[in-house]
Short mmCIF file of C-alpha atoms in Angstrom, two decimals:
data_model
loop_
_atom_site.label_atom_id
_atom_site.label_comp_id
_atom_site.label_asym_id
_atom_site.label_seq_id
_atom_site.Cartn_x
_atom_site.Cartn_y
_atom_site.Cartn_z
CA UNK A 1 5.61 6.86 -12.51
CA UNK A 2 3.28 4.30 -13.91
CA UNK A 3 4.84 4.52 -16.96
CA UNK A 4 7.82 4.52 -16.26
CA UNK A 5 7.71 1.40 -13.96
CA UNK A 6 5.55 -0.37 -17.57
CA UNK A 7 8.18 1.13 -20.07
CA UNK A 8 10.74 -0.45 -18.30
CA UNK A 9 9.13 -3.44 -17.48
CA UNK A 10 8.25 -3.99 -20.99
CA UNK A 11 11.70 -3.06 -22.36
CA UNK A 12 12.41 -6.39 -19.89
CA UNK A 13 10.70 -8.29 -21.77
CA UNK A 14 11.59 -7.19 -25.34
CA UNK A 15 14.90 -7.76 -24.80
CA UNK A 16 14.35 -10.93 -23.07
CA UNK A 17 12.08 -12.34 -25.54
CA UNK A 18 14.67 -11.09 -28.69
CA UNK A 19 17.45 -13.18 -27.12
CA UNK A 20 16.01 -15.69 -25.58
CA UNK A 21 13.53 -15.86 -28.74
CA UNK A 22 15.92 -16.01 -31.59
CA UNK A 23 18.27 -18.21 -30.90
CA UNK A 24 15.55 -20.44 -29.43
CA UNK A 25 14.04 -20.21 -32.79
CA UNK A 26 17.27 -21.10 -35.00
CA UNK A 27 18.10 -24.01 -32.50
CA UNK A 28 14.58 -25.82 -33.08
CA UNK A 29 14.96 -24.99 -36.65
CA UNK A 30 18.50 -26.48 -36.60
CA UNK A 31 17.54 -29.37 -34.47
CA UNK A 32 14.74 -30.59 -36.40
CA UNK A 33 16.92 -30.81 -39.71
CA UNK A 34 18.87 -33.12 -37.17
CA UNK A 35 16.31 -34.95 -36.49
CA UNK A 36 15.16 -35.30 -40.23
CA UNK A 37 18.86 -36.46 -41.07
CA UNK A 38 18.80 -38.79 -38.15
CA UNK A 39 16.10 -40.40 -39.51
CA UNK A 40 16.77 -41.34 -42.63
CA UNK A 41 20.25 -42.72 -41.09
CA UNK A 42 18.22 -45.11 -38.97
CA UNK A 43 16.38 -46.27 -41.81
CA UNK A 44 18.98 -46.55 -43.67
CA UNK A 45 20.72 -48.45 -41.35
CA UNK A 46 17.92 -50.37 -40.82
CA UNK A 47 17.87 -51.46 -44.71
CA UNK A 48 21.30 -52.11 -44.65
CA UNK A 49 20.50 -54.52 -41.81
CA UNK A 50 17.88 -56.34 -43.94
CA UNK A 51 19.80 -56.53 -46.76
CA UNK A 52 23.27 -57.52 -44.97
CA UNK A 53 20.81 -60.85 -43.63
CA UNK A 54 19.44 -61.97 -47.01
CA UNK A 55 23.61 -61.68 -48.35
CA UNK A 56 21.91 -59.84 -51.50
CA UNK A 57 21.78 -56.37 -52.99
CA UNK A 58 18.01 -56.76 -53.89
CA UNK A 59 16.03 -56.04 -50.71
CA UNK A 60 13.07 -58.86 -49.54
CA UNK A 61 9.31 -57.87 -50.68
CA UNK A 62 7.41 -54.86 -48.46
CA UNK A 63 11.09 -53.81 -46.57
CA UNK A 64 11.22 -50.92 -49.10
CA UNK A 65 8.17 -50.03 -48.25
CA UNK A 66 8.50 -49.93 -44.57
CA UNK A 67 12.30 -48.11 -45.58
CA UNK A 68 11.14 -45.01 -47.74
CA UNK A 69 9.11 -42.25 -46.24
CA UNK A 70 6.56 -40.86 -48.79
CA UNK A 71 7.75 -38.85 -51.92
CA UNK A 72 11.21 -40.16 -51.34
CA UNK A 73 14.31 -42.11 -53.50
CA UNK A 74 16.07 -45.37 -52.58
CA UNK A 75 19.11 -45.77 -54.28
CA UNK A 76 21.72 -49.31 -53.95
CA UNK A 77 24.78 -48.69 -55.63
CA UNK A 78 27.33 -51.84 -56.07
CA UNK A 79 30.54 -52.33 -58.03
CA UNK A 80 29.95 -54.49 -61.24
CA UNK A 81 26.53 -54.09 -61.39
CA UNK A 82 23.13 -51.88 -62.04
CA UNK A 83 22.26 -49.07 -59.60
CA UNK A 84 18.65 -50.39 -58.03
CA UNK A 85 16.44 -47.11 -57.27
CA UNK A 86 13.35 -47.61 -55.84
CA UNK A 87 10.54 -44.50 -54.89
CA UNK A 88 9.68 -41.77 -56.58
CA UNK A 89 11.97 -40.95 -59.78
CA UNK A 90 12.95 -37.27 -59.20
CA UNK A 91 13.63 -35.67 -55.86
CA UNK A 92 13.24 -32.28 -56.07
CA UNK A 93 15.83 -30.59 -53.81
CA UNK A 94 16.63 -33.40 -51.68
CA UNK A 95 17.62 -33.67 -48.22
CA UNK A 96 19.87 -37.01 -48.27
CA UNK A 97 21.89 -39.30 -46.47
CA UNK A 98 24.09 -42.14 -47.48
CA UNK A 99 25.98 -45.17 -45.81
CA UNK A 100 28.26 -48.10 -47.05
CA UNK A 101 27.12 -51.11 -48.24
CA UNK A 102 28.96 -54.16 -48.87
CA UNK A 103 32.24 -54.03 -50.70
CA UNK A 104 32.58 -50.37 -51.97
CA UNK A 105 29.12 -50.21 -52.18
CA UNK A 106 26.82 -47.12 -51.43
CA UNK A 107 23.06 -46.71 -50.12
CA UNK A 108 21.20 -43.89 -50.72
CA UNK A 109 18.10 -42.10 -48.92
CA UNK A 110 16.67 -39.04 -50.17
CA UNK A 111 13.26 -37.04 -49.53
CA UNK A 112 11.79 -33.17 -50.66
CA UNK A 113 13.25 -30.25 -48.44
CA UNK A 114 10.16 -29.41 -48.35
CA UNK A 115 8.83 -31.51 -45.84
CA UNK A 116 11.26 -31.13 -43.33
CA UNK A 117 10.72 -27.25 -43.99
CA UNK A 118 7.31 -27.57 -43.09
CA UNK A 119 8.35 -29.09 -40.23
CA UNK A 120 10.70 -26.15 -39.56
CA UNK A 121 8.20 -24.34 -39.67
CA UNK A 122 5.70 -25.33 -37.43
CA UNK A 123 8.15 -26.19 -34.66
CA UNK A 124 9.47 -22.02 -34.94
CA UNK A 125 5.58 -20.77 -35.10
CA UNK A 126 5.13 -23.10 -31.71
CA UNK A 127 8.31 -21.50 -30.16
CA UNK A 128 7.31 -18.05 -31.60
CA UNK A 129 3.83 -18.51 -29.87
CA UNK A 130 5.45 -19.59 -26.86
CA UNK A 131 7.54 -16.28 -27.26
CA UNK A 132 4.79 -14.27 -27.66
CA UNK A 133 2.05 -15.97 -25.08
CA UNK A 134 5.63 -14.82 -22.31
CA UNK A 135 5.35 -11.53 -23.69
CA UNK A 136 1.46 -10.97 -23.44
CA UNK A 137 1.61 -12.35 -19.73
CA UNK A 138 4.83 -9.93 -19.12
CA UNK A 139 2.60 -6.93 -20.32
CA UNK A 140 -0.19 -7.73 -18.06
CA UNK A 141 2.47 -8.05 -15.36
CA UNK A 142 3.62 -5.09 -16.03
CA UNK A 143 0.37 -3.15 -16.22
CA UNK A 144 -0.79 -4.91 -12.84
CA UNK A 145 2.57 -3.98 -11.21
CA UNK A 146 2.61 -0.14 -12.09
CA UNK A 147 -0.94 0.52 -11.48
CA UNK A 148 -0.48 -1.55 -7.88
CA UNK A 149 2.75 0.56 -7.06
CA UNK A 150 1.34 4.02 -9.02
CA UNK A 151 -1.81 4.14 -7.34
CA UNK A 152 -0.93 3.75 -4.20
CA UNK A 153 1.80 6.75 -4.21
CA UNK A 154 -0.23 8.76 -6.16
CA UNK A 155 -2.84 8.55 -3.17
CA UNK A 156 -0.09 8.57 -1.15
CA UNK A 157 0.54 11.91 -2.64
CA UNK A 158 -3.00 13.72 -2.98
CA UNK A 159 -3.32 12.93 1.11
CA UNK A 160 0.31 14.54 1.73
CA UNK A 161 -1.29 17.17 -0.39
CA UNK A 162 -4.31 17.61 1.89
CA UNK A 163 -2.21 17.47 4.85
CA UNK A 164 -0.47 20.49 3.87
CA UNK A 165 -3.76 22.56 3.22
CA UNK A 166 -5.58 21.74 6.46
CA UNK A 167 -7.20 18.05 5.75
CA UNK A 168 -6.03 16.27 8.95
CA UNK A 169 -8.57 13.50 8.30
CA UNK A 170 -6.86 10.03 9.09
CA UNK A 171 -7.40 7.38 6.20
CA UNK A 172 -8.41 3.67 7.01
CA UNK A 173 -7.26 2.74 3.23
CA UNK A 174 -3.89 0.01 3.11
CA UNK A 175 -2.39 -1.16 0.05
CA UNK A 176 -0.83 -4.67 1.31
CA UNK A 177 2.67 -3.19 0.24
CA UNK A 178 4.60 -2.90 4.19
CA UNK A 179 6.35 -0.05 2.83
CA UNK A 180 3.54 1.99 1.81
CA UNK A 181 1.75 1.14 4.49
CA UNK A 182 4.29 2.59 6.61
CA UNK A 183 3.90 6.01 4.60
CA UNK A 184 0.46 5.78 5.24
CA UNK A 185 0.43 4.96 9.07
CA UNK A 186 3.43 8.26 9.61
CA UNK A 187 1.25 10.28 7.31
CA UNK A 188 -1.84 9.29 9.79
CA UNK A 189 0.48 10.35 12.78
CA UNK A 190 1.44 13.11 11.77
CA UNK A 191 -2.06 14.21 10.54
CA UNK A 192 -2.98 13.96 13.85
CA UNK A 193 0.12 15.46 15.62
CA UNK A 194 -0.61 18.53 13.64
CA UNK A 195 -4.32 18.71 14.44
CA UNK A 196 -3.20 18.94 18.11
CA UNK A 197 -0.25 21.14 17.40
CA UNK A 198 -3.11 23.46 15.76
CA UNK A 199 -5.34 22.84 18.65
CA UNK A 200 -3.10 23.75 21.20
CA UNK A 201 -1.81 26.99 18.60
CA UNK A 202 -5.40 28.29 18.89
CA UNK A 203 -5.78 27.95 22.62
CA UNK A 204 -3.03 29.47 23.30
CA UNK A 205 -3.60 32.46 21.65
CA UNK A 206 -7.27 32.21 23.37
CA UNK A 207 -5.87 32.18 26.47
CA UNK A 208 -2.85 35.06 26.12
CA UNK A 209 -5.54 37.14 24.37
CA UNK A 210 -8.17 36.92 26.87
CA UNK A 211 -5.76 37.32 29.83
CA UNK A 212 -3.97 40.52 28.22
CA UNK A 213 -7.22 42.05 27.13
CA UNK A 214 -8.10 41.11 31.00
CA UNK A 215 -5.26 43.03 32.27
CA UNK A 216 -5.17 45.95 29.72
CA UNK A 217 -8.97 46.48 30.79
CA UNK A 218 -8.14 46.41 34.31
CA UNK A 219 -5.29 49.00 33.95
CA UNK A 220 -6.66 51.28 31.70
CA UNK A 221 -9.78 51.15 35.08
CA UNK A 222 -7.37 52.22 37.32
CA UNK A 223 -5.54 54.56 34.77
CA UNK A 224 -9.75 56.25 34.43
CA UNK A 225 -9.40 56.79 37.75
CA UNK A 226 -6.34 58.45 37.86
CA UNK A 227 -7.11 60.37 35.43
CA UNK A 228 -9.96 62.79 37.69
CA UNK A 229 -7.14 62.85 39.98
CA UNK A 230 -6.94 66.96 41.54
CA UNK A 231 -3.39 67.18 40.58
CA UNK A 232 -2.77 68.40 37.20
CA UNK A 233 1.04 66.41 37.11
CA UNK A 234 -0.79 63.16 38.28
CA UNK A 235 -3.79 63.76 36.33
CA UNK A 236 -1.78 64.14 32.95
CA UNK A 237 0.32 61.24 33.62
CA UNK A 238 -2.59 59.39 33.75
CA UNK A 239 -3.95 60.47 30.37
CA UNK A 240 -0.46 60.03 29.13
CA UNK A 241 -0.35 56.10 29.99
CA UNK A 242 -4.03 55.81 29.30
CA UNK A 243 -3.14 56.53 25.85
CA UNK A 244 -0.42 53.79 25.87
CA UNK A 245 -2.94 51.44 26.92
CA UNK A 246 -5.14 52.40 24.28
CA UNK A 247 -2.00 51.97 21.92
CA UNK A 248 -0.94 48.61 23.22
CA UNK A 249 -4.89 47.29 22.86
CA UNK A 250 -4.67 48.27 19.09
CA UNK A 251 -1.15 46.28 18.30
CA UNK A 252 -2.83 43.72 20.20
CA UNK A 253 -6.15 43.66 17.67
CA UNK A 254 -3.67 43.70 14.57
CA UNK A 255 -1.12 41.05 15.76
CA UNK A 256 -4.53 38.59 16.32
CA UNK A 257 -6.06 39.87 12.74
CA UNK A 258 -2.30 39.20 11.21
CA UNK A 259 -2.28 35.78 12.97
CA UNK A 260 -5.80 35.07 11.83
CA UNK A 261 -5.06 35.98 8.48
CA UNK A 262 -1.40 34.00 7.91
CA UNK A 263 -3.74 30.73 9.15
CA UNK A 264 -6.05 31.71 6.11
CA UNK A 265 -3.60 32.30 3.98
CA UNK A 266 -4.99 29.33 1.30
CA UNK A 267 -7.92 30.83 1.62
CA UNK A 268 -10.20 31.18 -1.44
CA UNK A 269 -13.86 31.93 -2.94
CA UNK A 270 -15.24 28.71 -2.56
CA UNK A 271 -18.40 27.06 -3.65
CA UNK A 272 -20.63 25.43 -0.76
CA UNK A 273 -22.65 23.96 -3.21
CA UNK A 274 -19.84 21.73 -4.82
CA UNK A 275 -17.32 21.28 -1.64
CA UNK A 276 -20.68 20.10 0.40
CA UNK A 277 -21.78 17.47 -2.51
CA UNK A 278 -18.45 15.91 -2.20
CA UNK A 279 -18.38 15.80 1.02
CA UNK A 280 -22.19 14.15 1.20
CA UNK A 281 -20.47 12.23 -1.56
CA UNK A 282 -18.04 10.57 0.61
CA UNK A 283 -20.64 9.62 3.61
CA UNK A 284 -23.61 8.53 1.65
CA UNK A 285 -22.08 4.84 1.51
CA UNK A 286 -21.63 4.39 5.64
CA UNK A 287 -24.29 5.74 6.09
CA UNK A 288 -26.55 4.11 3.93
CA UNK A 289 -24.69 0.79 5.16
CA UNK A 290 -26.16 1.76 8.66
CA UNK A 291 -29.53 1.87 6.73
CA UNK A 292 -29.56 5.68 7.29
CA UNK A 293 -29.44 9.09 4.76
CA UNK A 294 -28.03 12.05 3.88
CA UNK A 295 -29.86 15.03 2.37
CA UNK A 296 -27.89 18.29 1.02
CA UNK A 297 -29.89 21.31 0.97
CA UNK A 298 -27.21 24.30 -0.40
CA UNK A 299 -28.85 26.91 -2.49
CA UNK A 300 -26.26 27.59 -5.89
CA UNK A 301 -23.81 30.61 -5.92
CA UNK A 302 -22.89 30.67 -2.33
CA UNK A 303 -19.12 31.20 -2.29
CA UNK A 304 -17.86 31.38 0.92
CA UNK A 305 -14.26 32.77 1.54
CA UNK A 306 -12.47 29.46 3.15
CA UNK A 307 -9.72 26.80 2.89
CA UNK A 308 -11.78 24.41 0.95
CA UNK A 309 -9.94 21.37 2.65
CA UNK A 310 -10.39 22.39 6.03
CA UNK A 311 -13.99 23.25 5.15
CA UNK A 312 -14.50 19.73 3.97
CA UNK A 313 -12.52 18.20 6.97
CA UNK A 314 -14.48 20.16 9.45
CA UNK A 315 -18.18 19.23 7.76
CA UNK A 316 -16.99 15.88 7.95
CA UNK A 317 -16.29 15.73 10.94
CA UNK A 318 -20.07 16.72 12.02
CA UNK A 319 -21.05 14.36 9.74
CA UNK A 320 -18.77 11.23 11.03
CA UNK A 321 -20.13 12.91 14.61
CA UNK A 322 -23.63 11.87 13.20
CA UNK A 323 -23.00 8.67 11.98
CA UNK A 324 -21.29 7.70 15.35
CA UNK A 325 -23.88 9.39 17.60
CA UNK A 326 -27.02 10.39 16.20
CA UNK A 327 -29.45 8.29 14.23
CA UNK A 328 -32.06 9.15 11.23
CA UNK A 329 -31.55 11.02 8.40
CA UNK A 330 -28.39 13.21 7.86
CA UNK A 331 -28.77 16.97 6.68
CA UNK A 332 -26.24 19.28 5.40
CA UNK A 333 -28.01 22.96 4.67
CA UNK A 334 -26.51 26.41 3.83
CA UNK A 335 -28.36 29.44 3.89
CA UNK A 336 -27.00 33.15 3.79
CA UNK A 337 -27.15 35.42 6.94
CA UNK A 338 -25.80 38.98 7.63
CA UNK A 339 -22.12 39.26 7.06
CA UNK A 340 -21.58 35.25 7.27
CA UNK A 341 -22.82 32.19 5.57
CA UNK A 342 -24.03 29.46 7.76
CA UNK A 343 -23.50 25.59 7.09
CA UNK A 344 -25.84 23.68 9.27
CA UNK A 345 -25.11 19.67 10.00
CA UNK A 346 -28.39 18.00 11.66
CA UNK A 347 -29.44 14.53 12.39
CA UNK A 348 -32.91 12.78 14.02
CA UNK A 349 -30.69 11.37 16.79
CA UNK A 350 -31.25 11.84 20.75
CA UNK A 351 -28.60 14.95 20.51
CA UNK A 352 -25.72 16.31 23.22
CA UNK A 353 -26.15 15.44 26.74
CA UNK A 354 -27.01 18.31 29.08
CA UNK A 355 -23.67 17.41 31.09
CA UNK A 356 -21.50 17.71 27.72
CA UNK A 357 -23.39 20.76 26.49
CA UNK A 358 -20.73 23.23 27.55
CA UNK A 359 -17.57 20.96 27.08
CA UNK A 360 -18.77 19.50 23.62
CA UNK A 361 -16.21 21.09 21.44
CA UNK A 362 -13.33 20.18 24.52
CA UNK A 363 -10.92 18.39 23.23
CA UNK A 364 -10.78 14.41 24.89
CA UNK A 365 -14.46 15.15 25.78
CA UNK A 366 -16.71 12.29 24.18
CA UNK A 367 -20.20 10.35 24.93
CA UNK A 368 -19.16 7.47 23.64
CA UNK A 369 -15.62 5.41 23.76
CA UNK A 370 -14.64 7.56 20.74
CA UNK A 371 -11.31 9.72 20.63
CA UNK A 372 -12.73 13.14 21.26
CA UNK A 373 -10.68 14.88 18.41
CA UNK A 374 -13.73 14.92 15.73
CA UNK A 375 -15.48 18.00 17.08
CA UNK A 376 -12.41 19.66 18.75
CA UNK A 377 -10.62 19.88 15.40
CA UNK A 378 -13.45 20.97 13.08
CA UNK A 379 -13.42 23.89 15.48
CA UNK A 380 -10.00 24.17 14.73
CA UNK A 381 -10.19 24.07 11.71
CA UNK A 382 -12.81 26.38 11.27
CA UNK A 383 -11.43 29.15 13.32
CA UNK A 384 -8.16 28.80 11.25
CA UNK A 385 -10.22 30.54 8.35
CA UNK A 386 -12.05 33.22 10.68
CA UNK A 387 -15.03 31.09 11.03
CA UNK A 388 -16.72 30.26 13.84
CA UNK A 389 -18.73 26.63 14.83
CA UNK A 390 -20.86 26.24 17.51
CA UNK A 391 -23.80 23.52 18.47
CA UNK A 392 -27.34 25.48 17.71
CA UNK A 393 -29.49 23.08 19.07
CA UNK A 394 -28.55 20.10 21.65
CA UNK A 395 -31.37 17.81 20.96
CA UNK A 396 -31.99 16.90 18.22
CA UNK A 397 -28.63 18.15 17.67
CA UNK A 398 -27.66 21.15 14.96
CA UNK A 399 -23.86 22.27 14.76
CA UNK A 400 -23.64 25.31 12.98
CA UNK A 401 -20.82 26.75 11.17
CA UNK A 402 -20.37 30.35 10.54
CA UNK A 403 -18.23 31.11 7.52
CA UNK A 404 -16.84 34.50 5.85
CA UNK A 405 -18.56 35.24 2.71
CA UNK A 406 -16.38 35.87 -0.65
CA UNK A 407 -15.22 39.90 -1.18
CA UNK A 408 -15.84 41.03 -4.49
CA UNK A 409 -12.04 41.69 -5.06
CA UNK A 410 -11.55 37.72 -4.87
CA UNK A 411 -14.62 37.08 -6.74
CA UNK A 412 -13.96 39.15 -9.82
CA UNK A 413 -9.64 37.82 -8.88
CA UNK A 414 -11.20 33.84 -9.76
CA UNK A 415 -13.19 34.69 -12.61
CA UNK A 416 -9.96 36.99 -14.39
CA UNK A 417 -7.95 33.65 -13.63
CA UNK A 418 -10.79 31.27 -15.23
CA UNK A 419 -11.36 33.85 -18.17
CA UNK A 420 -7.43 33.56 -18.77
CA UNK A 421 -7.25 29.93 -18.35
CA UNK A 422 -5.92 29.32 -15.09
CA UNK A 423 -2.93 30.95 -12.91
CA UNK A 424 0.47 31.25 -14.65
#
């Protein structure tokens, strides 16, 4: 888009400057022969003037002086007697005018081309500056303009982008366009309409989970029961349905895995060492604003099987957690446990409340006038790539996040792709 908005703003100016440009230039060139011819009329008629005073043909001492520029030719022409010439005695392409003089008489003026040429010539290099100076400040307009209207979209854009793969993060940045702005404040909504929609998604399915697996426990209690009955009909009936049950609590497991796994679906090997820099990337300047740190401790070649926006969004939400609550230095580790990786976020800071310990990750639930969302949705997020976050330690505080490490398969998938240059 950028250059689209500059080729076109420059193609604006081209054509402006070609016809405003060239016929400015052949009017100054036309107007200063006009002005050359003009003068030599005035002195001429000022001559004629002189000479029309003293009733004689010969003009009075120092006039033709004051009359003839330099390098130019007087010439007096009167019936019944000489011609009178007076300047130089060969014009050399002459630029000339002439007026009447007394009784059939003629005078004469005449100078070089040349020096109204040069004339010519510096008025069109002035306008042709002029042209050019409009042109050089129309470029830099038009640079200014497309990178202040690219930018913008193109950020616009990459956060639209991130919405779609999980990055519900709201953004403070403006651009002083009210349009764009706009954009940005609806894309800011609905980031945070669909971190609640996702919210409420995953307790939901809590909830129905945990009261069918409730239920289906309880029935397949009384179906044990049943089935000791002393009645053989009764007694095999009860085997019969406890088998059902046993059925039903299997499509339940697989509709939760399939549900799991469609929320995961973006999800890829990732590296925690690179996808934890930038994020310690991004909160090194508040923090060290607020005179505090952040340390990264990631050991290389952990690849962790995640949405690597939602991983990002969710660690940065612990850390914006810090920076609001906690105080000291900042830590982000990573260390490898059995079947999961674990990202740690730690600060120095006086920690969770006891009250709050058990409602910390409730959404609305906050020790400060914050929102409440922060920690809520980076166990959201978290859980939408069959991870799990939970707070370690309550003072000094340590949220932990467990994560799914990479499978071979996807692995050895990545490095086929990178060997042949990227997806097709």
């Amino acid at each position: 888009m950028r250059r689209r908005i500059l080729v076109s703003t420059l193609l604006t100016v081209a054509v402006t400057a070609l016809f405003l440009g060239g016929p400015l230039a052949l009017a100054t060139w036309q107007l200063v022969e006009d002005f050359t011819r003009a003068e030599l009329t005035q002195r001429l008629e000022q001559l004629t003037g002189t000479l029309e005073d003293s009733g004689t043909a010969t003009p009075p001492p120092g006039a033709i002086e004051l009359a003839i520029p330099a390098n130019s030719r007087l010439t007096i022409e009167v019936p019944d007697a000489p011609t009178a010439e007076y300047g130089v005695r060969e014009v050399v392409d002459p630029v000339a005018e002439s007026l009447p003089f007394g009784p059939g008489g003629t005078i004469t003026l005449a100078q070089p081309t040349a020096i109204m040429r040069a004339q010519q010539t510096q008025v069109v290099l002035v306008v042709m500056l002029l042209v050019g100076f409009s042109v050089t400040v129309g470029t830099g307009v038009a640079i200014y303009t497309a990178r202040r209207l690219s930018d913008p979209l193109r950020d616009l854009a990459a956060r639209a982008a991130r919405l779609g793969a999980g990055d519900f993060r709201r953004s403070p940045a403006r651009y002083d366009i009210a349009e764009l702005d706009r954009v940005s404040e609806v894309l800011d909504s609905s980031a945070t309409a669909l971190a609640q929609l996702l919210q409420r998604e995953r307790a939901l399915v809590g909830d129905v989970s945990h009261q069918l697996r409730s239920r289906i426990t309880a029935l397949q209690l009384r179906l044990d029961e049943l089935s000791t009955h002393p009645d053989p009909d009764a007694r095999r009936e009860a085997l019969a349905a406890l088998e059902q049950t046993e059925r039903l609590t299997a499509v339940l497991d697989d509709l939760l895995d399939s549900a799991r796994a469609a929320r995961a679906v973006g999800a890829e090997p990732v590296d925690l060492a690179e996808a934890l820099e930038e994020v310690a990337q991004e909160w090194r300047v508040p923090l060290s604003r607020a005179g505090r740190s952040l340390r990264v401790r990631v050991p290389d070649g952990m690849l962790a099987r995640v949405t690597a926006a939602r991983l990002r969004e969710a660690v940065g939400a612990l850390v914006d957690n810090s920076v609001q609550h906690g105080d000291g230095q900042v830590t982000i580790s990573a260390r490898a446990a059995d079947n999961a990786l674990q990202v740690e976020v730690s600060d120095a800071g006086p920690g969770v409340p006891e009250e709050l310990v058990p409602h910390v990750f409730d959404r609305g639930v906050s020790a400060q006038s914050s929102t409440g969302l922060g920690l809520a949705l980076a166990r959201t997020l978290v859980e939408a790539d069959g991870g799990r976050l939970e707070l370690h330690r309550a003072r000094p505080p340590v949220f932990r996040i467990y994560l799914p490490p990479a499978r071979t398969d996807d692995v050895a998938a990545g490095a086929s792709v990178a060997e042949r240059g990227g997806p097709r």
